[in-house]
Short mmCIF file of C-alpha atoms and ligand atoms in Angstrom, two decimals:
data_model
loop_
_atom_site.label_atom_id
_atom_site.label_comp_id
_atom_site.label_asym_id
_atom_site.label_seq_id
_atom_site.Cartn_x
_atom_site.Cartn_y
_atom_site.Cartn_z
CA MET A 1 239.65 157.71 -32.42
CA LEU A 2 237.28 159.90 -34.39
CA LEU A 3 236.77 162.32 -31.57
CA PRO A 4 240.32 163.82 -31.36
CA GLN A 5 240.43 164.23 -35.12
CA ALA A 6 237.19 166.14 -35.13
CA LYS A 7 238.44 168.39 -32.33
CA ASP A 8 241.69 168.91 -34.20
CA ILE A 9 239.96 170.20 -37.30
CA LYS A 10 237.83 172.56 -35.28
CA LEU A 11 240.81 173.92 -33.27
CA ASN A 12 243.08 174.38 -36.28
CA GLY A 13 240.57 176.65 -37.94
CA ASN A 14 240.53 179.71 -35.59
CA VAL A 15 242.72 179.63 -32.45
CA SER A 16 246.21 180.70 -31.22
CA ASN A 17 249.39 178.60 -30.79
CA SER A 18 248.93 178.04 -27.05
CA LYS A 19 245.47 176.84 -27.70
CA MET A 20 246.91 174.64 -30.42
CA GLY A 21 249.24 173.14 -27.82
CA LEU A 22 246.32 172.57 -25.48
CA GLY A 23 244.38 171.02 -28.32
CA LYS A 24 247.24 168.67 -29.10
CA SER A 25 247.47 167.62 -25.45
CA ILE A 26 243.76 166.94 -25.31
CA LYS A 27 244.05 164.99 -28.52
CA MET A 28 246.98 162.98 -27.11
CA TYR A 29 245.20 162.23 -23.82
CA LEU A 30 242.05 161.22 -25.60
CA THR A 31 244.01 158.95 -27.95
CA ILE A 32 245.76 157.31 -24.99
CA PHE A 33 242.45 156.93 -23.16
CA VAL A 34 240.71 155.31 -26.11
CA ALA A 35 243.68 153.07 -26.89
CA THR A 36 243.92 151.90 -23.24
CA THR A 37 240.19 151.16 -23.17
CA CYS A 38 240.53 149.09 -26.33
CA VAL A 39 243.44 147.11 -24.87
CA TYR A 40 241.43 146.42 -21.69
CA MET A 41 238.44 145.27 -23.69
CA VAL A 42 240.57 142.87 -25.73
CA LEU A 43 242.18 141.50 -22.57
CA TYR A 44 238.78 141.09 -20.91
CA GLN A 45 237.38 139.20 -23.91
CA TYR A 46 240.41 136.92 -23.87
CA HIS A 47 240.04 136.33 -20.14
CA MET A 48 236.33 135.48 -20.50
CA SER A 49 237.00 133.04 -23.30
CA ARG A 50 239.45 131.17 -21.03
CA GLN A 51 236.86 130.74 -18.28
CA PRO A 52 235.59 127.19 -17.59
CA LEU A 53 232.38 126.23 -19.31
CA ALA A 54 229.22 127.80 -17.90
CA THR A 55 226.27 125.43 -17.98
CA ASN A 56 223.79 128.01 -19.14
CA GLU A 57 225.84 128.69 -22.21
CA VAL A 58 225.62 125.09 -23.25
CA ILE A 59 221.92 124.77 -22.67
CA LYS A 60 221.22 127.78 -24.77
CA HIS A 61 223.66 126.49 -27.36
CA THR A 62 225.65 129.69 -27.72
CA ASP A 63 229.01 130.55 -29.19
CA LYS A 64 230.12 127.53 -31.15
CA SER A 65 233.18 129.42 -32.36
CA SER A 66 234.49 130.28 -28.89
CA SER A 67 238.21 129.84 -28.43
CA SER A 68 237.57 127.76 -25.30
CA ALA A 69 237.89 124.11 -26.20
CA SER A 70 235.47 122.93 -23.51
CA SER A 71 232.70 125.30 -24.45
CA PHE A 72 233.21 124.53 -28.10
CA ILE A 73 232.93 120.81 -27.66
CA ALA A 74 229.97 121.02 -25.34
CA SER A 75 228.00 123.33 -27.56
CA TYR A 76 228.93 121.22 -30.53
CA LEU A 77 227.70 118.05 -28.90
CA TRP A 78 224.60 119.69 -27.55
CA SER A 79 223.55 120.84 -30.99
CA PRO A 80 220.84 118.62 -32.45
CA MET A 81 222.44 119.37 -35.79
CA SER A 82 225.75 117.94 -34.67
CA SER A 83 225.05 114.54 -36.13
CA ILE A 84 224.62 116.04 -39.54
CA ASN A 85 227.50 118.44 -39.24
CA ALA A 86 229.82 115.73 -37.99
CA THR A 87 229.95 114.32 -41.47
CA ALA A 88 229.12 117.37 -43.49
CA MET A 89 231.11 120.14 -41.86
CA GLY A 90 232.25 122.87 -44.16
CA GLN A 91 235.60 124.63 -44.40
CA GLY A 92 234.70 127.22 -41.82
CA GLU A 93 234.31 124.60 -39.09
CA GLY A 94 237.26 122.47 -40.05
CA GLN A 95 238.86 123.05 -36.68
CA GLY A 96 235.84 121.64 -34.90
CA GLN A 97 235.86 118.58 -37.09
CA ALA A 98 239.48 117.91 -36.27
CA GLN A 99 238.75 118.18 -32.56
CA MET A 100 235.86 115.78 -32.77
CA GLN A 101 237.89 113.17 -34.56
CA LEU A 102 240.67 113.51 -32.06
CA HIS A 103 238.34 112.99 -29.12
CA VAL A 104 236.54 110.08 -30.67
CA SER A 105 239.81 108.25 -31.18
CA ASN A 106 240.75 109.03 -27.58
CA ALA A 107 237.50 107.46 -26.50
CA THR A 108 238.31 104.23 -28.26
CA GLU A 109 241.64 104.09 -26.52
CA LEU A 110 240.00 104.87 -23.23
CA SER A 111 237.50 102.06 -23.39
CA SER A 112 240.27 99.52 -23.93
CA SER A 113 242.55 100.85 -21.20
CA PRO A 114 242.52 99.30 -17.68
CA SER A 115 240.71 102.27 -16.18
CA ALA A 116 238.07 102.27 -18.90
CA SER A 117 235.49 100.39 -16.90
CA ILE A 118 235.72 102.87 -14.06
CA VAL A 119 235.21 105.77 -16.40
CA GLU A 120 232.41 103.94 -18.17
CA SER A 121 230.57 103.17 -15.00
CA ALA A 122 231.01 106.73 -13.85
CA MET A 123 229.60 107.87 -17.13
CA SER A 124 226.63 105.60 -16.98
CA PHE A 125 225.72 107.62 -13.96
CA LEU A 126 226.13 110.81 -15.91
CA SER A 127 223.70 109.48 -18.46
CA THR A 128 221.27 108.98 -15.65
CA VAL A 129 221.92 112.45 -14.38
CA SER A 130 220.88 113.86 -17.73
CA LEU A 131 217.43 112.38 -17.31
CA PRO A 132 215.97 115.10 -15.15
CA LEU A 133 217.41 117.65 -17.51
CA SER A 134 215.86 116.19 -20.62
CA LEU A 135 212.67 115.54 -18.77
CA SER A 136 212.26 118.90 -17.23
CA SER A 137 213.61 121.05 -20.00
CA PRO A 138 210.17 121.80 -21.43
CA SER A 139 209.16 123.44 -18.14
CA SER A 140 211.68 126.20 -17.90
CA SER A 141 211.58 126.86 -14.16
CA ASP A 142 212.33 123.26 -13.24
CA ALA A 143 214.99 123.04 -15.87
CA LYS A 144 216.73 126.09 -14.47
CA THR A 145 216.85 124.57 -11.02
CA ASN A 146 218.40 121.42 -12.36
CA ILE A 147 220.97 123.25 -14.36
CA THR A 148 222.15 125.40 -11.53
CA THR A 149 222.31 122.67 -8.94
CA THR A 150 224.11 120.09 -11.03
CA THR A 151 226.36 122.65 -12.72
CA THR A 152 228.72 121.43 -15.39
CA THR A 153 227.97 117.79 -14.80
CA THR A 154 224.54 118.23 -16.26
CA ALA A 155 226.03 119.92 -19.26
CA ALA A 156 228.33 116.99 -19.78
CA ALA A 157 225.46 114.57 -19.48
CA ALA A 158 223.37 116.56 -21.89
CA ALA A 159 226.22 116.41 -24.32
CA VAL A 160 226.38 112.67 -23.85
CA THR A 161 222.76 112.28 -24.86
CA THR A 162 223.40 113.87 -28.18
CA THR A 163 226.71 112.16 -28.82
CA THR A 164 225.15 108.82 -28.26
CA THR A 165 222.50 109.31 -30.85
CA ALA A 166 224.83 110.96 -33.28
CA THR A 167 227.13 108.00 -33.57
CA THR A 168 224.84 105.01 -33.57
CA THR A 169 222.64 105.26 -36.56
CA THR A 170 224.02 102.67 -38.94
CA PRO A 171 221.12 100.39 -39.86
CA THR A 172 223.37 97.34 -40.01
CA THR A 173 224.72 97.67 -36.47
CA THR A 174 223.35 95.25 -33.90
CA THR A 175 221.59 96.33 -30.76
CA THR A 176 224.33 95.17 -28.47
CA GLU A 177 226.94 97.03 -30.46
CA LYS A 178 224.84 100.14 -30.32
CA LEU A 179 224.39 100.01 -26.61
CA LEU A 180 228.08 99.29 -26.16
CA ARG A 181 229.00 102.18 -28.37
CA THR A 182 226.73 104.35 -26.34
CA THR A 183 228.85 103.67 -23.31
CA ARG A 184 232.06 104.18 -25.21
CA THR A 185 231.06 107.52 -26.62
CA THR A 186 229.88 108.39 -23.19
CA SER A 187 233.35 107.88 -21.81
CA HIS A 188 234.68 110.11 -24.51
CA ALA A 189 232.41 112.94 -23.51
CA HIS A 190 233.40 112.50 -19.90
CA ASN A 191 237.05 112.52 -20.80
CA SER A 192 236.98 115.59 -22.94
CA MET A 193 234.79 117.52 -20.56
CA GLY A 194 236.70 116.41 -17.51
CA SER A 195 240.05 117.46 -18.84
CA ALA A 196 238.70 120.76 -20.10
CA GLY A 197 237.47 122.28 -16.85
CA GLY A 198 238.95 121.77 -13.39
CA VAL A 199 235.80 122.80 -11.54
CA ALA A 200 233.66 120.37 -13.49
CA HIS A 201 236.02 117.53 -12.73
CA LYS A 202 235.83 118.13 -9.00
CA THR A 203 232.04 118.18 -9.03
CA ARG A 204 231.83 114.92 -10.94
CA SER A 205 234.21 112.93 -8.80
CA THR A 206 231.84 113.17 -5.84
CA PHE A 207 229.12 111.15 -7.61
CA ILE A 208 228.63 107.44 -7.16
CA ALA A 209 228.45 105.24 -10.24
CA VAL A 210 225.12 103.56 -10.92
CA SER A 211 223.94 101.57 -13.91
CA GLU A 212 222.18 102.94 -16.98
CA PRO A 213 218.38 102.98 -17.01
CA PRO A 214 216.74 99.91 -18.62
CA PRO A 215 216.66 100.06 -22.42
CA LEU A 216 213.53 101.06 -24.27
CA TYR A 217 212.56 99.40 -27.54
CA ILE A 218 210.17 101.52 -29.56
CA ILE A 219 208.44 99.55 -32.31
CA THR A 220 207.12 101.87 -35.00
CA PRO A 221 205.14 100.54 -37.95
CA THR A 222 205.33 102.78 -40.99
CA TYR A 223 204.29 102.66 -44.64
CA ARG A 224 204.86 104.50 -47.88
CA ARG A 225 202.72 107.62 -48.30
CA PRO A 226 203.23 111.37 -48.84
CA GLU A 227 203.18 112.09 -45.09
CA GLN A 228 205.64 109.34 -44.13
CA LEU A 229 208.83 111.38 -43.76
CA ALA A 230 207.03 114.14 -41.91
CA GLU A 231 205.58 111.65 -39.40
CA LEU A 232 208.94 109.95 -38.86
CA THR A 233 210.71 113.26 -38.49
CA ARG A 234 208.31 114.45 -35.81
CA LEU A 235 208.37 111.19 -33.89
CA GLY A 236 212.13 110.83 -34.29
CA TYR A 237 212.86 114.18 -32.70
CA THR A 238 210.55 113.30 -29.82
CA LEU A 239 212.49 110.08 -29.27
CA LYS A 240 215.73 112.02 -29.40
CA HIS A 241 214.97 113.29 -25.92
CA VAL A 242 214.99 109.74 -24.55
CA LEU A 243 218.09 107.93 -23.32
CA ASN A 244 219.07 104.34 -23.93
CA LEU A 245 216.50 103.74 -26.60
CA LEU A 246 216.49 101.67 -29.76
CA TRP A 247 213.97 102.69 -32.39
CA LEU A 248 212.72 99.78 -34.45
CA VAL A 249 211.26 101.34 -37.57
CA ILE A 250 209.47 98.64 -39.51
CA GLU A 251 208.00 99.38 -42.88
CA ASP A 252 205.07 97.59 -44.45
CA ALA A 253 207.01 97.00 -47.68
CA ASN A 254 209.13 94.45 -49.50
CA ARG A 255 212.24 96.59 -49.44
CA THR A 256 213.61 99.52 -47.51
CA ASN A 257 213.37 103.03 -48.89
CA PRO A 258 216.63 105.06 -49.01
CA LEU A 259 214.66 108.22 -48.30
CA VAL A 260 213.45 106.74 -45.01
CA ALA A 261 216.95 105.55 -44.13
CA HIS A 262 218.30 109.00 -44.91
CA THR A 263 215.70 110.64 -42.69
CA LEU A 264 216.50 108.26 -39.82
CA ASP A 265 220.22 108.90 -40.25
CA ARG A 266 219.69 112.61 -40.11
CA ILE A 267 217.56 112.47 -36.96
CA GLY A 268 220.32 110.57 -35.19
CA VAL A 269 218.34 108.32 -32.86
CA PRO A 270 219.78 104.76 -32.65
CA TYR A 271 217.58 102.71 -34.93
CA GLU A 272 217.02 99.53 -36.88
CA TYR A 273 215.15 99.86 -40.13
CA LEU A 274 213.40 96.63 -41.12
CA VAL A 275 210.63 95.60 -43.47
CA ALA A 276 207.58 93.40 -42.89
CA PRO A 277 204.95 93.48 -45.64
CA MET A 278 201.31 92.97 -44.88
CA PRO A 279 200.28 89.52 -46.20
CA GLU A 280 198.68 89.75 -49.66
CA GLN A 281 195.34 88.40 -48.47
CA TYR A 282 194.84 91.46 -46.21
CA LYS A 283 196.15 93.93 -48.76
CA LEU A 284 193.48 92.87 -51.25
CA THR A 285 190.49 93.02 -48.92
CA LYS A 286 187.95 95.81 -49.31
CA ARG A 287 187.19 95.70 -45.59
CA ALA A 288 189.26 97.18 -42.76
CA LYS A 289 192.89 96.09 -42.90
CA PRO A 290 195.04 94.95 -40.00
CA ARG A 291 197.32 97.98 -40.23
CA GLY A 292 200.84 97.68 -38.89
CA VAL A 293 200.37 94.15 -37.57
CA SER A 294 203.05 92.38 -39.62
CA ASN A 295 205.40 95.26 -38.71
CA ARG A 296 204.75 94.92 -34.96
CA ASN A 297 205.11 91.15 -35.03
CA ARG A 298 208.42 91.60 -36.84
CA GLY A 299 209.44 93.91 -34.00
CA LEU A 300 208.55 91.23 -31.44
CA ASP A 301 210.65 88.68 -33.37
CA TYR A 302 213.55 91.12 -33.38
CA LEU A 303 213.34 91.53 -29.62
CA ARG A 304 213.13 87.79 -29.01
CA ALA A 305 216.35 87.42 -31.01
CA ASN A 306 218.23 90.48 -29.81
CA ALA A 307 217.00 91.79 -26.47
CA THR A 308 217.11 90.39 -22.96
CA GLU A 309 215.88 93.22 -20.77
CA GLY A 310 214.11 96.54 -20.88
CA VAL A 311 210.69 97.46 -22.15
CA LEU A 312 208.90 97.46 -25.51
CA TYR A 313 206.34 99.98 -26.68
CA PHE A 314 204.34 100.21 -29.91
CA ALA A 315 204.60 103.81 -31.11
CA ASP A 316 202.68 104.38 -34.34
CA ASP A 317 204.39 106.91 -36.56
CA ASP A 318 201.44 109.33 -36.57
CA ASN A 319 200.74 109.59 -32.83
CA THR A 320 201.92 112.16 -30.30
CA TYR A 321 204.00 111.40 -27.23
CA ASP A 322 204.98 113.31 -24.11
CA ILE A 323 208.50 112.13 -23.29
CA ASN A 324 207.61 111.72 -19.61
CA ILE A 325 205.76 108.53 -20.45
CA PHE A 326 208.99 106.94 -21.70
CA GLU A 327 210.69 107.42 -18.36
CA GLN A 328 207.67 105.95 -16.59
CA MET A 329 207.26 102.89 -18.82
CA ARG A 330 210.97 102.08 -18.67
CA TYR A 331 210.54 100.25 -15.37
CA THR A 332 207.52 98.13 -16.35
CA LYS A 333 207.73 94.70 -14.71
CA LYS A 334 205.13 92.94 -16.87
CA VAL A 335 202.57 95.24 -18.46
CA SER A 336 201.87 98.89 -17.77
CA MET A 337 198.91 100.99 -18.95
CA TRP A 338 197.84 104.62 -19.04
CA PRO A 339 195.24 106.88 -20.75
CA VAL A 340 195.45 107.86 -24.41
CA GLY A 341 193.93 111.08 -25.68
CA LEU A 342 191.67 110.51 -28.68
CA VAL A 343 190.59 112.88 -31.41
CA THR A 344 187.06 111.50 -31.29
CA LYS A 345 183.92 112.35 -29.31
CA THR A 346 185.00 109.87 -26.64
CA GLY A 347 188.01 112.09 -25.90
CA VAL A 348 190.07 109.45 -24.16
CA SER A 349 190.69 105.73 -23.98
CA SER A 350 191.70 104.78 -20.47
CA PRO A 351 191.76 102.17 -17.76
CA ILE A 352 189.15 103.01 -15.10
CA ILE A 353 190.66 103.23 -11.64
CA ARG A 354 188.64 103.18 -8.45
CA ASN A 355 190.30 103.21 -5.04
CA GLY A 356 193.64 102.65 -6.73
CA LYS A 357 192.42 99.48 -8.47
CA LEU A 358 191.85 98.71 -12.14
CA GLU A 359 188.11 98.35 -12.46
CA GLY A 360 187.62 98.26 -16.23
CA TYR A 361 188.22 100.28 -19.37
CA TYR A 362 186.74 103.41 -20.88
CA ASP A 363 186.72 103.59 -24.68
CA GLY A 364 184.40 104.68 -27.46
CA TRP A 365 184.05 101.09 -28.61
CA ILE A 366 184.30 98.05 -26.37
CA GLY A 367 183.44 95.39 -28.95
CA GLY A 368 183.57 92.49 -26.52
CA ARG A 369 187.25 93.06 -25.89
CA LYS A 370 188.90 92.00 -22.64
CA TYR A 371 191.42 94.82 -23.08
CA PRO A 372 189.65 97.69 -24.88
CA VAL A 373 192.79 99.84 -24.92
CA ASP A 374 194.61 101.87 -27.54
CA MET A 375 197.92 100.82 -29.09
CA ALA A 376 199.56 103.91 -27.56
CA GLY A 377 198.36 103.03 -24.05
CA PHE A 378 200.49 100.15 -22.86
CA ALA A 379 204.06 98.85 -22.59
CA VAL A 380 205.43 95.37 -21.97
CA SER A 381 208.64 94.22 -20.35
CA VAL A 382 211.04 92.32 -22.61
CA LYS A 383 211.63 89.71 -19.92
CA PHE A 384 207.88 89.10 -19.72
CA LEU A 385 207.74 88.79 -23.51
CA HIS A 386 210.44 86.11 -23.30
CA GLU A 387 208.27 84.27 -20.77
CA ARG A 388 205.42 84.30 -23.32
CA PRO A 389 207.14 82.89 -26.43
CA HIS A 390 203.88 82.61 -28.39
CA ALA A 391 202.62 86.12 -27.75
CA LYS A 392 201.83 87.98 -30.95
CA MET A 393 199.41 90.42 -32.53
CA PRO A 394 196.49 88.99 -34.51
CA PHE A 395 195.62 90.15 -38.05
CA LYS A 396 192.19 91.13 -36.78
CA PRO A 397 191.23 94.78 -37.37
CA GLY A 398 190.04 96.43 -34.18
CA TYR A 399 191.31 93.60 -32.01
CA GLU A 400 195.07 94.04 -32.41
CA GLU A 401 195.72 95.36 -28.88
CA ASP A 402 193.24 93.01 -27.26
CA GLY A 403 194.60 89.98 -29.11
CA PHE A 404 198.18 90.80 -28.23
CA LEU A 405 197.45 91.47 -24.56
CA ARG A 406 195.38 88.29 -24.31
CA SER A 407 198.28 86.35 -25.83
CA LEU A 408 200.37 87.46 -22.83
CA SER A 409 198.18 85.49 -20.45
CA PRO A 410 198.35 84.52 -17.69
CA LEU A 411 198.34 88.17 -16.65
CA ASP A 412 196.49 89.19 -13.53
CA ASN A 413 194.76 92.59 -13.53
CA ALA A 414 196.59 93.38 -10.29
CA GLU A 415 199.88 92.93 -12.18
CA ILE A 416 199.05 95.71 -14.62
CA GLU A 417 200.97 98.80 -13.54
CA LEU A 418 199.04 102.03 -13.78
CA LEU A 419 201.20 104.90 -14.98
CA ALA A 420 200.64 108.60 -15.70
CA ASP A 421 199.74 109.39 -12.09
CA GLU A 422 197.55 106.33 -11.72
CA CYS A 423 195.89 107.10 -15.06
CA ARG A 424 194.97 110.66 -14.13
CA GLU A 425 197.11 112.26 -16.83
CA ILE A 426 197.19 112.12 -20.63
CA LEU A 427 200.74 111.68 -21.89
CA THR A 428 200.03 110.04 -25.26
CA TRP A 429 197.57 110.93 -28.01
CA HIS A 430 196.16 108.88 -30.83
CA THR A 431 196.43 111.63 -33.42
CA GLN A 432 195.68 111.23 -37.10
CA THR A 433 197.13 113.08 -40.04
CA LYS A 434 194.86 114.00 -42.89
CA LYS A 435 195.45 111.76 -45.89
CA ASN A 436 196.93 113.63 -48.83
CA PRO A 437 197.21 112.87 -52.54
CA ALA A 438 200.65 112.27 -54.01
CA ALA A 439 202.56 115.31 -55.24
CA LEU A 440 202.36 115.92 -58.97
CA ALA A 441 205.44 115.25 -61.07
CA LEU A 442 207.74 118.26 -61.51
CA ASN A 443 207.53 120.27 -64.69
CA VAL A 444 211.03 119.47 -65.92
CA THR A 445 210.92 121.84 -68.88
CA ARG A 446 210.37 124.71 -66.51
CA TYR A 447 212.36 123.63 -63.43
CA GLY A 448 214.72 120.94 -64.74
CA ASN A 449 217.88 122.96 -64.01
CA THR A 450 216.87 124.16 -60.58
CA ASN A 451 217.02 122.89 -57.01
CA LEU A 452 213.46 121.64 -57.44
CA ALA A 453 214.83 118.79 -59.53
CA PHE A 454 216.71 117.61 -56.41
CA ILE A 455 213.83 118.18 -54.03
CA GLU A 456 211.51 116.25 -56.30
CA LYS A 457 213.57 113.14 -55.54
CA LEU A 458 213.05 113.62 -51.79
CA LEU A 459 209.28 113.24 -51.95
CA VAL A 460 207.65 109.96 -51.05
CA ARG A 461 204.99 109.03 -53.57
CA PRO A 462 202.73 106.03 -53.05
N1 UDP B 1 200.47 101.15 -41.20
C1 UDP B 1 201.14 100.20 -41.96
N2 UDP B 1 200.55 99.76 -43.12
C2 UDP B 1 199.37 100.22 -43.58
C3 UDP B 1 198.69 101.19 -42.80
C4 UDP B 1 199.27 101.62 -41.62
O1 UDP B 1 202.21 99.77 -41.59
O2 UDP B 1 198.91 99.79 -44.64
C5 UDP B 1 201.07 101.62 -39.95
C6 UDP B 1 201.04 103.14 -39.78
O3 UDP B 1 202.22 103.73 -40.24
C7 UDP B 1 200.85 103.31 -38.29
C8 UDP B 1 200.12 102.06 -37.86
O4 UDP B 1 200.32 101.10 -38.89
O5 UDP B 1 202.10 103.38 -37.62
C9 UDP B 1 198.63 102.28 -37.65
O6 UDP B 1 198.07 102.74 -38.86
P1 UDP B 1 197.10 104.01 -38.96
O7 UDP B 1 197.76 105.16 -38.30
O8 UDP B 1 196.70 104.18 -40.39
O9 UDP B 1 195.89 103.49 -38.13
P2 UDP B 1 194.93 104.31 -37.15
O10 UDP B 1 195.79 105.04 -36.21
O11 UDP B 1 194.16 105.25 -38.02
O12 UDP B 1 194.11 103.27 -36.51
MN1 MN B 2 197.35 106.25 -36.59
#
């Protein structure tokens, strides 16, 4: 639009009438040309926004404000922040909030309708489909292959993963309810995605329904200290990549801490937050303490009362986990083991395998243990735990793993499943965070009326 005007000014200054006419014509043609281009661009944008959801868009989490309902919902669900935003959405995203509520209520109706079970079983497959995606996403080339070959279905499944975690974080909810709700929300995602894009629907209908993968129960002991929320945040977001998981966060305390509950809520992984204080006699000792033992035994009690199948794993809050190990341990029949990277001179704690057979254990300290393994290096099936009703962890520093594994006897060495490529890979690390002093109290005279007064309340002090 600027161009004709500029020409006009130049022509008006020093030329004849005929040239003026020519100038006007040029101006008119240019105006028409520019206007037509603008109209085409607007139409093209509109056309693109009506296109069915492209998987890549979702994975990259683009364009949340797109006018396309399907792409909006998918990107919304895919967002790790969605669980927070679902309850705290501002004015600007009011439309999105309305859509979410609408679809959630649809889901409830769906699960109670006659066809609900069909949709649910179909969706349980979709949950399974999302596994390779979540597993391979860290290695970009593999992830790309998955995305392109499974097209929109994968996107839907990815969305399901997030939805599941976003809606099942109430500490009071029982395990069964959580797992049920997982399926229900799953149907919702299927429904909304299916109705939004015709192509996606066609692709999905060719799949066969299979059941969900076995549940994983992650028992995490934790305790009050300045690093606590940081540790839980890091572990929580690792677990967020894992499907069909219940996180049992058990604090060595007499009561729960709202700051911990708040952190768990925000992460959005299905969890139970329990307490199990260390017995006084151990707290008072000047010698090594049996750290996290009462917490883990509380976790075992919880599983005996609430779980029937799946696999349990003790994940300390300060360790580091490659999510691949979760998908491997999920199918443990009795007990599975694998190497654990150490931050000591020994470097690793691992079963020793020769000719495919468990020959012994490698660790910096054997200490007469039958099972000199690290807490992060084994998983146990819930069914097997039920068959060993007296199995528990002893309050014996250094012998916690050994004592627990011994209490699972009879257990033949040949029954121990060797994971992580027959113990040739390190997928878990026994990391340690430097201990830090408590933060000083805030200078209220100086900062009393600032945001720091709020932040001060978010710090965990021993
Ligand atoms: N822990 C606990 N109470 C304590 C000390 C530790 O519940 O008094 C928990 C801690 O959060 C961790 C586990 O027990 O999940 C193991 O403790 P820590 O990491 O201190 O032991 P390390 O790894 O150094 O052997
Ligand atoms: Mn530790």
